[in-house]
Tab-separated table of C-alpha atoms in Angstrom:
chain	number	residue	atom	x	y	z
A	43	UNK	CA	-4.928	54.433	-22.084
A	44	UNK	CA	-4.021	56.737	-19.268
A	45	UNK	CA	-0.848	58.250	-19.036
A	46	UNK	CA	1.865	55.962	-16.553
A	47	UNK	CA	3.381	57.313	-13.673
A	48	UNK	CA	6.416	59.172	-13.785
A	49	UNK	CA	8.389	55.980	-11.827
A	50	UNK	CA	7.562	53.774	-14.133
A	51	UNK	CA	9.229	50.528	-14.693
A	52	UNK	CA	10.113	48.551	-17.837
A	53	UNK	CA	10.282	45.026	-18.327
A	54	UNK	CA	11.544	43.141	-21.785
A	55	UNK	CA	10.814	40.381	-23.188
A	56	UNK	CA	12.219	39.462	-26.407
A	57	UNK	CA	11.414	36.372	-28.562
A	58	UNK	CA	9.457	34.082	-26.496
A	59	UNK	CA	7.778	31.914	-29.078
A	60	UNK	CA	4.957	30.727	-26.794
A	61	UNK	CA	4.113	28.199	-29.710
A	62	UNK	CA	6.806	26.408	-27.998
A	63	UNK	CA	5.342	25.809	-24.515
A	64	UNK	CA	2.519	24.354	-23.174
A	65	UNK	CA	-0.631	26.499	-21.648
A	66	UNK	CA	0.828	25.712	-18.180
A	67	UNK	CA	4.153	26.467	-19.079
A	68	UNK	CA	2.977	29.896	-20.645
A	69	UNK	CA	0.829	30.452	-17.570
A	70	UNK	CA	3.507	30.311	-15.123
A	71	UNK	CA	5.987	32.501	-17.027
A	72	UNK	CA	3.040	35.691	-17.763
A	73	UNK	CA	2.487	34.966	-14.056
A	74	UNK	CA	5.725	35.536	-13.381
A	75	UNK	CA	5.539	38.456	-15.507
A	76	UNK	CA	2.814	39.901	-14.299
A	77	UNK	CA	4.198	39.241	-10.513
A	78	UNK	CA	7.807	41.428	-11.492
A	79	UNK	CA	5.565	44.161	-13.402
A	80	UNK	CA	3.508	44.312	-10.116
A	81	UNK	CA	6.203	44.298	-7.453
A	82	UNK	CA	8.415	46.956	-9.829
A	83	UNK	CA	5.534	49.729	-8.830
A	84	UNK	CA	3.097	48.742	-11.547
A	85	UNK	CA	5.469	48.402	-14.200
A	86	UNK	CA	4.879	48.168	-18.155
A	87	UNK	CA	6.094	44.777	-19.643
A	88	UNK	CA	7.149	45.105	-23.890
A	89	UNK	CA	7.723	42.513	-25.366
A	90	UNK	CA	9.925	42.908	-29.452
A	91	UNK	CA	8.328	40.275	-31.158
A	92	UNK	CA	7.972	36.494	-31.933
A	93	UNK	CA	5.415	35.897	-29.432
A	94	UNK	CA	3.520	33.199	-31.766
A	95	UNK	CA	2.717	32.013	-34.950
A	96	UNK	CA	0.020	32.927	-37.469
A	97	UNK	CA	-2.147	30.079	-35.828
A	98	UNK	CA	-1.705	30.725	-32.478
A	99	UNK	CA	-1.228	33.947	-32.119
A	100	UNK	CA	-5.170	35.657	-31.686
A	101	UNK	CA	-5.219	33.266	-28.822
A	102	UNK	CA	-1.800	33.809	-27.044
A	103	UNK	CA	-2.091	37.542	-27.220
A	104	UNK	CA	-5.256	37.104	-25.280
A	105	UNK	CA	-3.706	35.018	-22.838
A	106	UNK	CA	-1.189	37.786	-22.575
A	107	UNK	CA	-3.456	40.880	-22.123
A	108	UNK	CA	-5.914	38.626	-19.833
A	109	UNK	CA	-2.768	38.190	-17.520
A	110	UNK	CA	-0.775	41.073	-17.799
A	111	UNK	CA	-2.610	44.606	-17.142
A	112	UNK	CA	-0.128	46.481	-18.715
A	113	UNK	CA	1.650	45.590	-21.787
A	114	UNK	CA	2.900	46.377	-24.961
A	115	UNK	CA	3.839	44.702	-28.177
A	116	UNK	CA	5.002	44.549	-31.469
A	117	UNK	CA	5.178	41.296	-33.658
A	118	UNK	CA	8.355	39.318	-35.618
A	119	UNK	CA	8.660	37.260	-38.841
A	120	UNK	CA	7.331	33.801	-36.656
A	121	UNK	CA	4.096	35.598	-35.956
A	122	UNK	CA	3.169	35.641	-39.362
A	123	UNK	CA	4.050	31.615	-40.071
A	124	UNK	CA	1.560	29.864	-41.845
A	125	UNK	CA	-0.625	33.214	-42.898
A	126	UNK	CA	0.089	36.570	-44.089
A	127	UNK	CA	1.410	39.269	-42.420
A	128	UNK	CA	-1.189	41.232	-42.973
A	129	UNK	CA	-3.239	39.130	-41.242
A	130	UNK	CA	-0.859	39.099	-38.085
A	131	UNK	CA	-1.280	42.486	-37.853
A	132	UNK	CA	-4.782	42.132	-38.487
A	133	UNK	CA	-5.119	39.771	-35.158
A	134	UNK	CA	-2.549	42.109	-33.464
A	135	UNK	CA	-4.564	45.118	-33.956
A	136	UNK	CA	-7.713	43.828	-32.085
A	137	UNK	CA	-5.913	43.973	-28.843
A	138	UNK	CA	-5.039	47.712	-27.457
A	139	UNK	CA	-0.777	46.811	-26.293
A	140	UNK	CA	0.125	46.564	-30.215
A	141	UNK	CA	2.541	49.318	-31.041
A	142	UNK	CA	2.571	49.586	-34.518
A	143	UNK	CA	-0.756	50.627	-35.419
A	144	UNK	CA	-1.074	53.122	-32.350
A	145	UNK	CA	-1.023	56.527	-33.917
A	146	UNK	CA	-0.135	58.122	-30.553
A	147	UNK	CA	2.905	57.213	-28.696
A	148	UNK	CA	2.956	55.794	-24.900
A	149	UNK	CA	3.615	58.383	-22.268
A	150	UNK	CA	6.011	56.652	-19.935
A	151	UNK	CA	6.963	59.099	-17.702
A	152	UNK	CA	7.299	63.447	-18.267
A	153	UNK	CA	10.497	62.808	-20.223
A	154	UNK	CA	9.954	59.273	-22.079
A	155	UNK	CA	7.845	57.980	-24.244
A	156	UNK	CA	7.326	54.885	-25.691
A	157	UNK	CA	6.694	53.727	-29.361
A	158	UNK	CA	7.300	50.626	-31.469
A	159	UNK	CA	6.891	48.982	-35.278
A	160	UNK	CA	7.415	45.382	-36.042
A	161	UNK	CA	9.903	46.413	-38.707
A	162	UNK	CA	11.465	43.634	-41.201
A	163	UNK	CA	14.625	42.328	-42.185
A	164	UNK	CA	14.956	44.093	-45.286
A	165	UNK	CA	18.007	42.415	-47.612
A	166	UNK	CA	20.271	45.559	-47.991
A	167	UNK	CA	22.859	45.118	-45.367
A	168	UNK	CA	25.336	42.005	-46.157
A	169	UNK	CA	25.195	40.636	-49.251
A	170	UNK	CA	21.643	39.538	-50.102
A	171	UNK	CA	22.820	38.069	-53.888
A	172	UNK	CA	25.861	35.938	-52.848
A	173	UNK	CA	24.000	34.842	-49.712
A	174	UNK	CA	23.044	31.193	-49.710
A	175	UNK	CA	20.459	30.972	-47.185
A	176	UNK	CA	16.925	29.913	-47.013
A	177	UNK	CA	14.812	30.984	-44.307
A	178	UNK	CA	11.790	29.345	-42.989
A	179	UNK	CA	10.318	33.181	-43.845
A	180	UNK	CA	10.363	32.490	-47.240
A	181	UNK	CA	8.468	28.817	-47.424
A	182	UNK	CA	6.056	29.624	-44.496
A	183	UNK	CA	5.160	33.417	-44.964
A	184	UNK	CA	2.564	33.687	-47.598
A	185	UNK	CA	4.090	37.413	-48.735
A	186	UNK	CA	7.779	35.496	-49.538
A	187	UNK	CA	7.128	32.421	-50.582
A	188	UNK	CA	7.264	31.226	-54.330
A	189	UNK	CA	9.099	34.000	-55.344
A	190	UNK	CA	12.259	33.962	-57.335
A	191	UNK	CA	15.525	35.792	-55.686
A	192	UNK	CA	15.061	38.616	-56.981
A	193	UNK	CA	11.623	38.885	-56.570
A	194	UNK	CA	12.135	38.415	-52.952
A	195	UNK	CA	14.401	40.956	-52.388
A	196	UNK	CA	11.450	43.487	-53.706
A	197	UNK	CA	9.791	42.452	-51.005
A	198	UNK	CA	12.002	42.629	-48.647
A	199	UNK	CA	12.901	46.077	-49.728
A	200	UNK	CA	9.434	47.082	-49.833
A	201	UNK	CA	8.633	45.805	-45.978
A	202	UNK	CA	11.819	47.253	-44.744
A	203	UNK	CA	10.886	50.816	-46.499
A	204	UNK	CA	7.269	50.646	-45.372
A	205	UNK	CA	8.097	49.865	-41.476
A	206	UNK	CA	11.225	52.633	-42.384
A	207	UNK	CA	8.917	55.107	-43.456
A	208	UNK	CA	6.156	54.796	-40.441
A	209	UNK	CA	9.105	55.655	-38.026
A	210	UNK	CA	10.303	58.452	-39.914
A	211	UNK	CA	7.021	59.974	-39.586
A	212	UNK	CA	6.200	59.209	-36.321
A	213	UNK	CA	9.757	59.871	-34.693
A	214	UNK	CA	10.121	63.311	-35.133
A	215	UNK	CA	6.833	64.496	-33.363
A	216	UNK	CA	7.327	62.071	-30.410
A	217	UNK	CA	11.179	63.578	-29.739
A	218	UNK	CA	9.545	67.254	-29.740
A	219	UNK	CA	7.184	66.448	-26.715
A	220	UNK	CA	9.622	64.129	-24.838
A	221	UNK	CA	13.851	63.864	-24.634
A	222	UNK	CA	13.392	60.600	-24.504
A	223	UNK	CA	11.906	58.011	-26.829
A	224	UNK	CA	11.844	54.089	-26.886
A	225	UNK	CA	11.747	52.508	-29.714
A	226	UNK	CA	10.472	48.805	-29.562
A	227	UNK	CA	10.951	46.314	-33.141
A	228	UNK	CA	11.572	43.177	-33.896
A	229	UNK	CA	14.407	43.467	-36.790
A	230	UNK	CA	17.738	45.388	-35.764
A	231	UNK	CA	18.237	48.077	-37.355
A	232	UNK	CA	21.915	47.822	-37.870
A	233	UNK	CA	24.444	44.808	-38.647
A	234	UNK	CA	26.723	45.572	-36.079
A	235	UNK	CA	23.414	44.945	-34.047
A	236	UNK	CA	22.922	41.813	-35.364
A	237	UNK	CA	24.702	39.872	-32.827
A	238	UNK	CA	24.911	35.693	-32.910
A	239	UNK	CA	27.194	34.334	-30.460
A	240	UNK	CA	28.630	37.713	-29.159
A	241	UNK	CA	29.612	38.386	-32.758
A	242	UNK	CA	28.485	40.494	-35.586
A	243	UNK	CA	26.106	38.297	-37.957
A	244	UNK	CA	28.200	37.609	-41.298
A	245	UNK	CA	27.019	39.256	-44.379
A	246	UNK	CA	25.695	36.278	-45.677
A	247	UNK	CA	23.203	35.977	-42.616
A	248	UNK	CA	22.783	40.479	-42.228
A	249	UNK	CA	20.396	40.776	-45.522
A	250	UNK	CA	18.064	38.282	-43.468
A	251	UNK	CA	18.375	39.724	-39.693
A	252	UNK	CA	18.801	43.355	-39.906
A	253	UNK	CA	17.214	46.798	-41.324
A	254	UNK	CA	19.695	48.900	-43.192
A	255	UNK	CA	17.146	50.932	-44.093
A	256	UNK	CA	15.612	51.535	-40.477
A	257	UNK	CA	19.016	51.932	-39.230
A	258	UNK	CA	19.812	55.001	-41.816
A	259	UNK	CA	16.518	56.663	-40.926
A	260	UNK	CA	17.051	56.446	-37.030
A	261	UNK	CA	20.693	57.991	-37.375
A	262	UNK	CA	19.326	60.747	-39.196
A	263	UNK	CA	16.472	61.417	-37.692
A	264	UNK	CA	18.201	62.059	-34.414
A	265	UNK	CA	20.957	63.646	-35.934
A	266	UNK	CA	18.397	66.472	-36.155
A	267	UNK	CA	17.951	65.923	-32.260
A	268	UNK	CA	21.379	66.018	-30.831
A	269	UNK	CA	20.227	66.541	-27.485
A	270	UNK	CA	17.161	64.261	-27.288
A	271	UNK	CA	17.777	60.430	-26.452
A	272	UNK	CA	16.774	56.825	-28.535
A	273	UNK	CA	16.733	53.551	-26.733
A	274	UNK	CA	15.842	50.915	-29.070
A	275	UNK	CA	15.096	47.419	-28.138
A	276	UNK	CA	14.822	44.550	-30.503
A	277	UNK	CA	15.326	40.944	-31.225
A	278	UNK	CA	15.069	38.254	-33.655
A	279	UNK	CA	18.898	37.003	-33.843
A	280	UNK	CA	18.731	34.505	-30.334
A	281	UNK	CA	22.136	36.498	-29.132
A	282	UNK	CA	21.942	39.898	-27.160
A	283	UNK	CA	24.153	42.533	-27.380
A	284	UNK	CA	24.709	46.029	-27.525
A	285	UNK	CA	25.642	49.089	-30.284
A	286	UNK	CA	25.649	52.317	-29.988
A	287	UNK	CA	25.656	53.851	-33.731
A	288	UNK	CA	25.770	57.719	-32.425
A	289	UNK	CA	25.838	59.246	-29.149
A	290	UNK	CA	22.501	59.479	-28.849
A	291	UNK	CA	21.330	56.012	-29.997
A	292	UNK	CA	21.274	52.877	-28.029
A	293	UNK	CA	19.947	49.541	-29.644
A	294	UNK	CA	19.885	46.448	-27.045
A	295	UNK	CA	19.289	43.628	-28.767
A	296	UNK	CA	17.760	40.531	-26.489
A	297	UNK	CA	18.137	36.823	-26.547
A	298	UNK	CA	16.395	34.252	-26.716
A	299	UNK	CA	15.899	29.907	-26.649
A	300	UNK	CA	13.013	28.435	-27.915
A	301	UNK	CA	10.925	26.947	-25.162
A	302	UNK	CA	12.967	29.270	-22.715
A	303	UNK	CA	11.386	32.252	-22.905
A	304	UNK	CA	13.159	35.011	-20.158
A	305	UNK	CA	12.899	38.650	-19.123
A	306	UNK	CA	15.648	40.474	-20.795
A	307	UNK	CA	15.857	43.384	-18.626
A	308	UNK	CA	14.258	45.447	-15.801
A	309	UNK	CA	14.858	49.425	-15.871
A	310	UNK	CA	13.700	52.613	-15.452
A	311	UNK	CA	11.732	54.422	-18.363
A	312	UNK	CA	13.735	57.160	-17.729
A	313	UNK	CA	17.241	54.972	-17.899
A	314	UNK	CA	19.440	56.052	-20.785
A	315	UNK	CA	22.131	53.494	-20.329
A	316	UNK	CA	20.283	49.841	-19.127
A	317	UNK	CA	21.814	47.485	-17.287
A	318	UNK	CA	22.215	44.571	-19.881
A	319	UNK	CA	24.716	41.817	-19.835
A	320	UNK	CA	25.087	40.182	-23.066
């Protein structure tokens, strides 16, 4: 995919779980889509996850690419419902826009770049043993379910490290060809990014919306790059917000309503500082 002009616009979409709409209803809103990335000088629409579900989601990224020349994607916990995840990213890989597979990062403009994992929740922040809650994730994805407790929270560890570990790798080279980068997931990496409500989730409810582990390698990873800039966008808690863990980190995490699906924000690629309302 060619490089993208260097006045390039981004536009976010977070969570829009097009499981819950009808095919007009999901035509009309990647129209509209596709009618803002137009009229914002061919922009670059990215959406952080949930798009789907397992059974729905070969045909609804499809839809998306069919109507929308230029966008990007990674996937959430819902896009693996009912199947593996795996086999999400499997479906996700067929189509070019899916971020974490791409071994090359997007060229956004001379100074930004964008790149993206799905990432996954991975038990460590909160407390995962004294928490009492039972996610759909754990009944409907084929990875988590009929495990005992502790078994789980292997596998959480071990999906949080593996999406951890991809970043880590890929980070560094991307922030020594560009002062930029954008980083698009699903999970937030930190609690204090896990917003519900305009407050910070609890720590029964952080093991099961946020990366601890993603959030420690992004702090020191551009610890090493004090002058170089991360955006990060993500989702997967409903409630936006914003946290800024170091100078040089932004995470903006979007909202969402299911059957309501809604652009999150319009901005430069070049913006440091978005303009987001929570």
């Amino acid at each position: 995919m060619k490089p993208i002009e260097s006045s390039t616009q981004l536009v976010w979409v977070t969570d829009p779980h097009f499981d819950f709409l009808e095919t007009d209803q999901i035509d009309r809103f990647l129209g509209k889509l596709a009618t803002v990335s137009r009229d914002s000088g061919d922009g670059v629409v990215v959406m952080t996850g949930d798009i789907a579900t397992g059974k729905t989601l070969a045909e609804i990224l499809r839809i998306i690419h069919e109507a929308i020349p230029r966008v990007f994607f990674v996937l959430g916990n819902h896009d693996a419902y009912g199947g593996r995840i795996t086999e999400a990213r499997e479906i996700a890989d067929r189509f070019p826009g899916y971020l974490t597979t791409r071994t090359q990062p997007v060229v956004l403009t001379p100074t930004t770049c964008l790149m993206g994992h799905d990432g996954w929740a991975d038990g460590r922040a909160g407390n995962y043993h004294a928490s009492p809650l039972m996610l759909s994730d754990y009944v409907l994805i084929k990875e988590l379910a009929g495990l005992s407790r502790e078994e789980r929270f292997y596998q959480l560890n071990v999906l949080g490290d593996l999406a951890g570990a991809s970043v880590r790798a890929s980070l560094p080279r991307v922030l020594a060809i560009r002062s930029h980068v954008i980083l698009a997931t699903h999970v937030p990496p930190f609690q204090e990014a896990c917003w519900y409500k305009g407050k910070i989730s609890n720590d029964n409810w952080a093991p099961h919306f946020s990366s601890r582990i993603m959030g420690q390698i992004l702090v020191e990873v551009m610890m090493a790059y004090p002058d170089k800039r991360l955006t990060v966008l993500c989702g997967h808690t409903h409630s936006p917000g914003v946290y800024r863990p170091t100078e040089n980190i932004a995470v903006y995490t979007g909202g969402a309503v299911y059957g309501q699906p809604e652009i999150q924000a319009i901005f430069s690629a070049d913006d440091t500082d978005i303009d987001f309302e929570p």
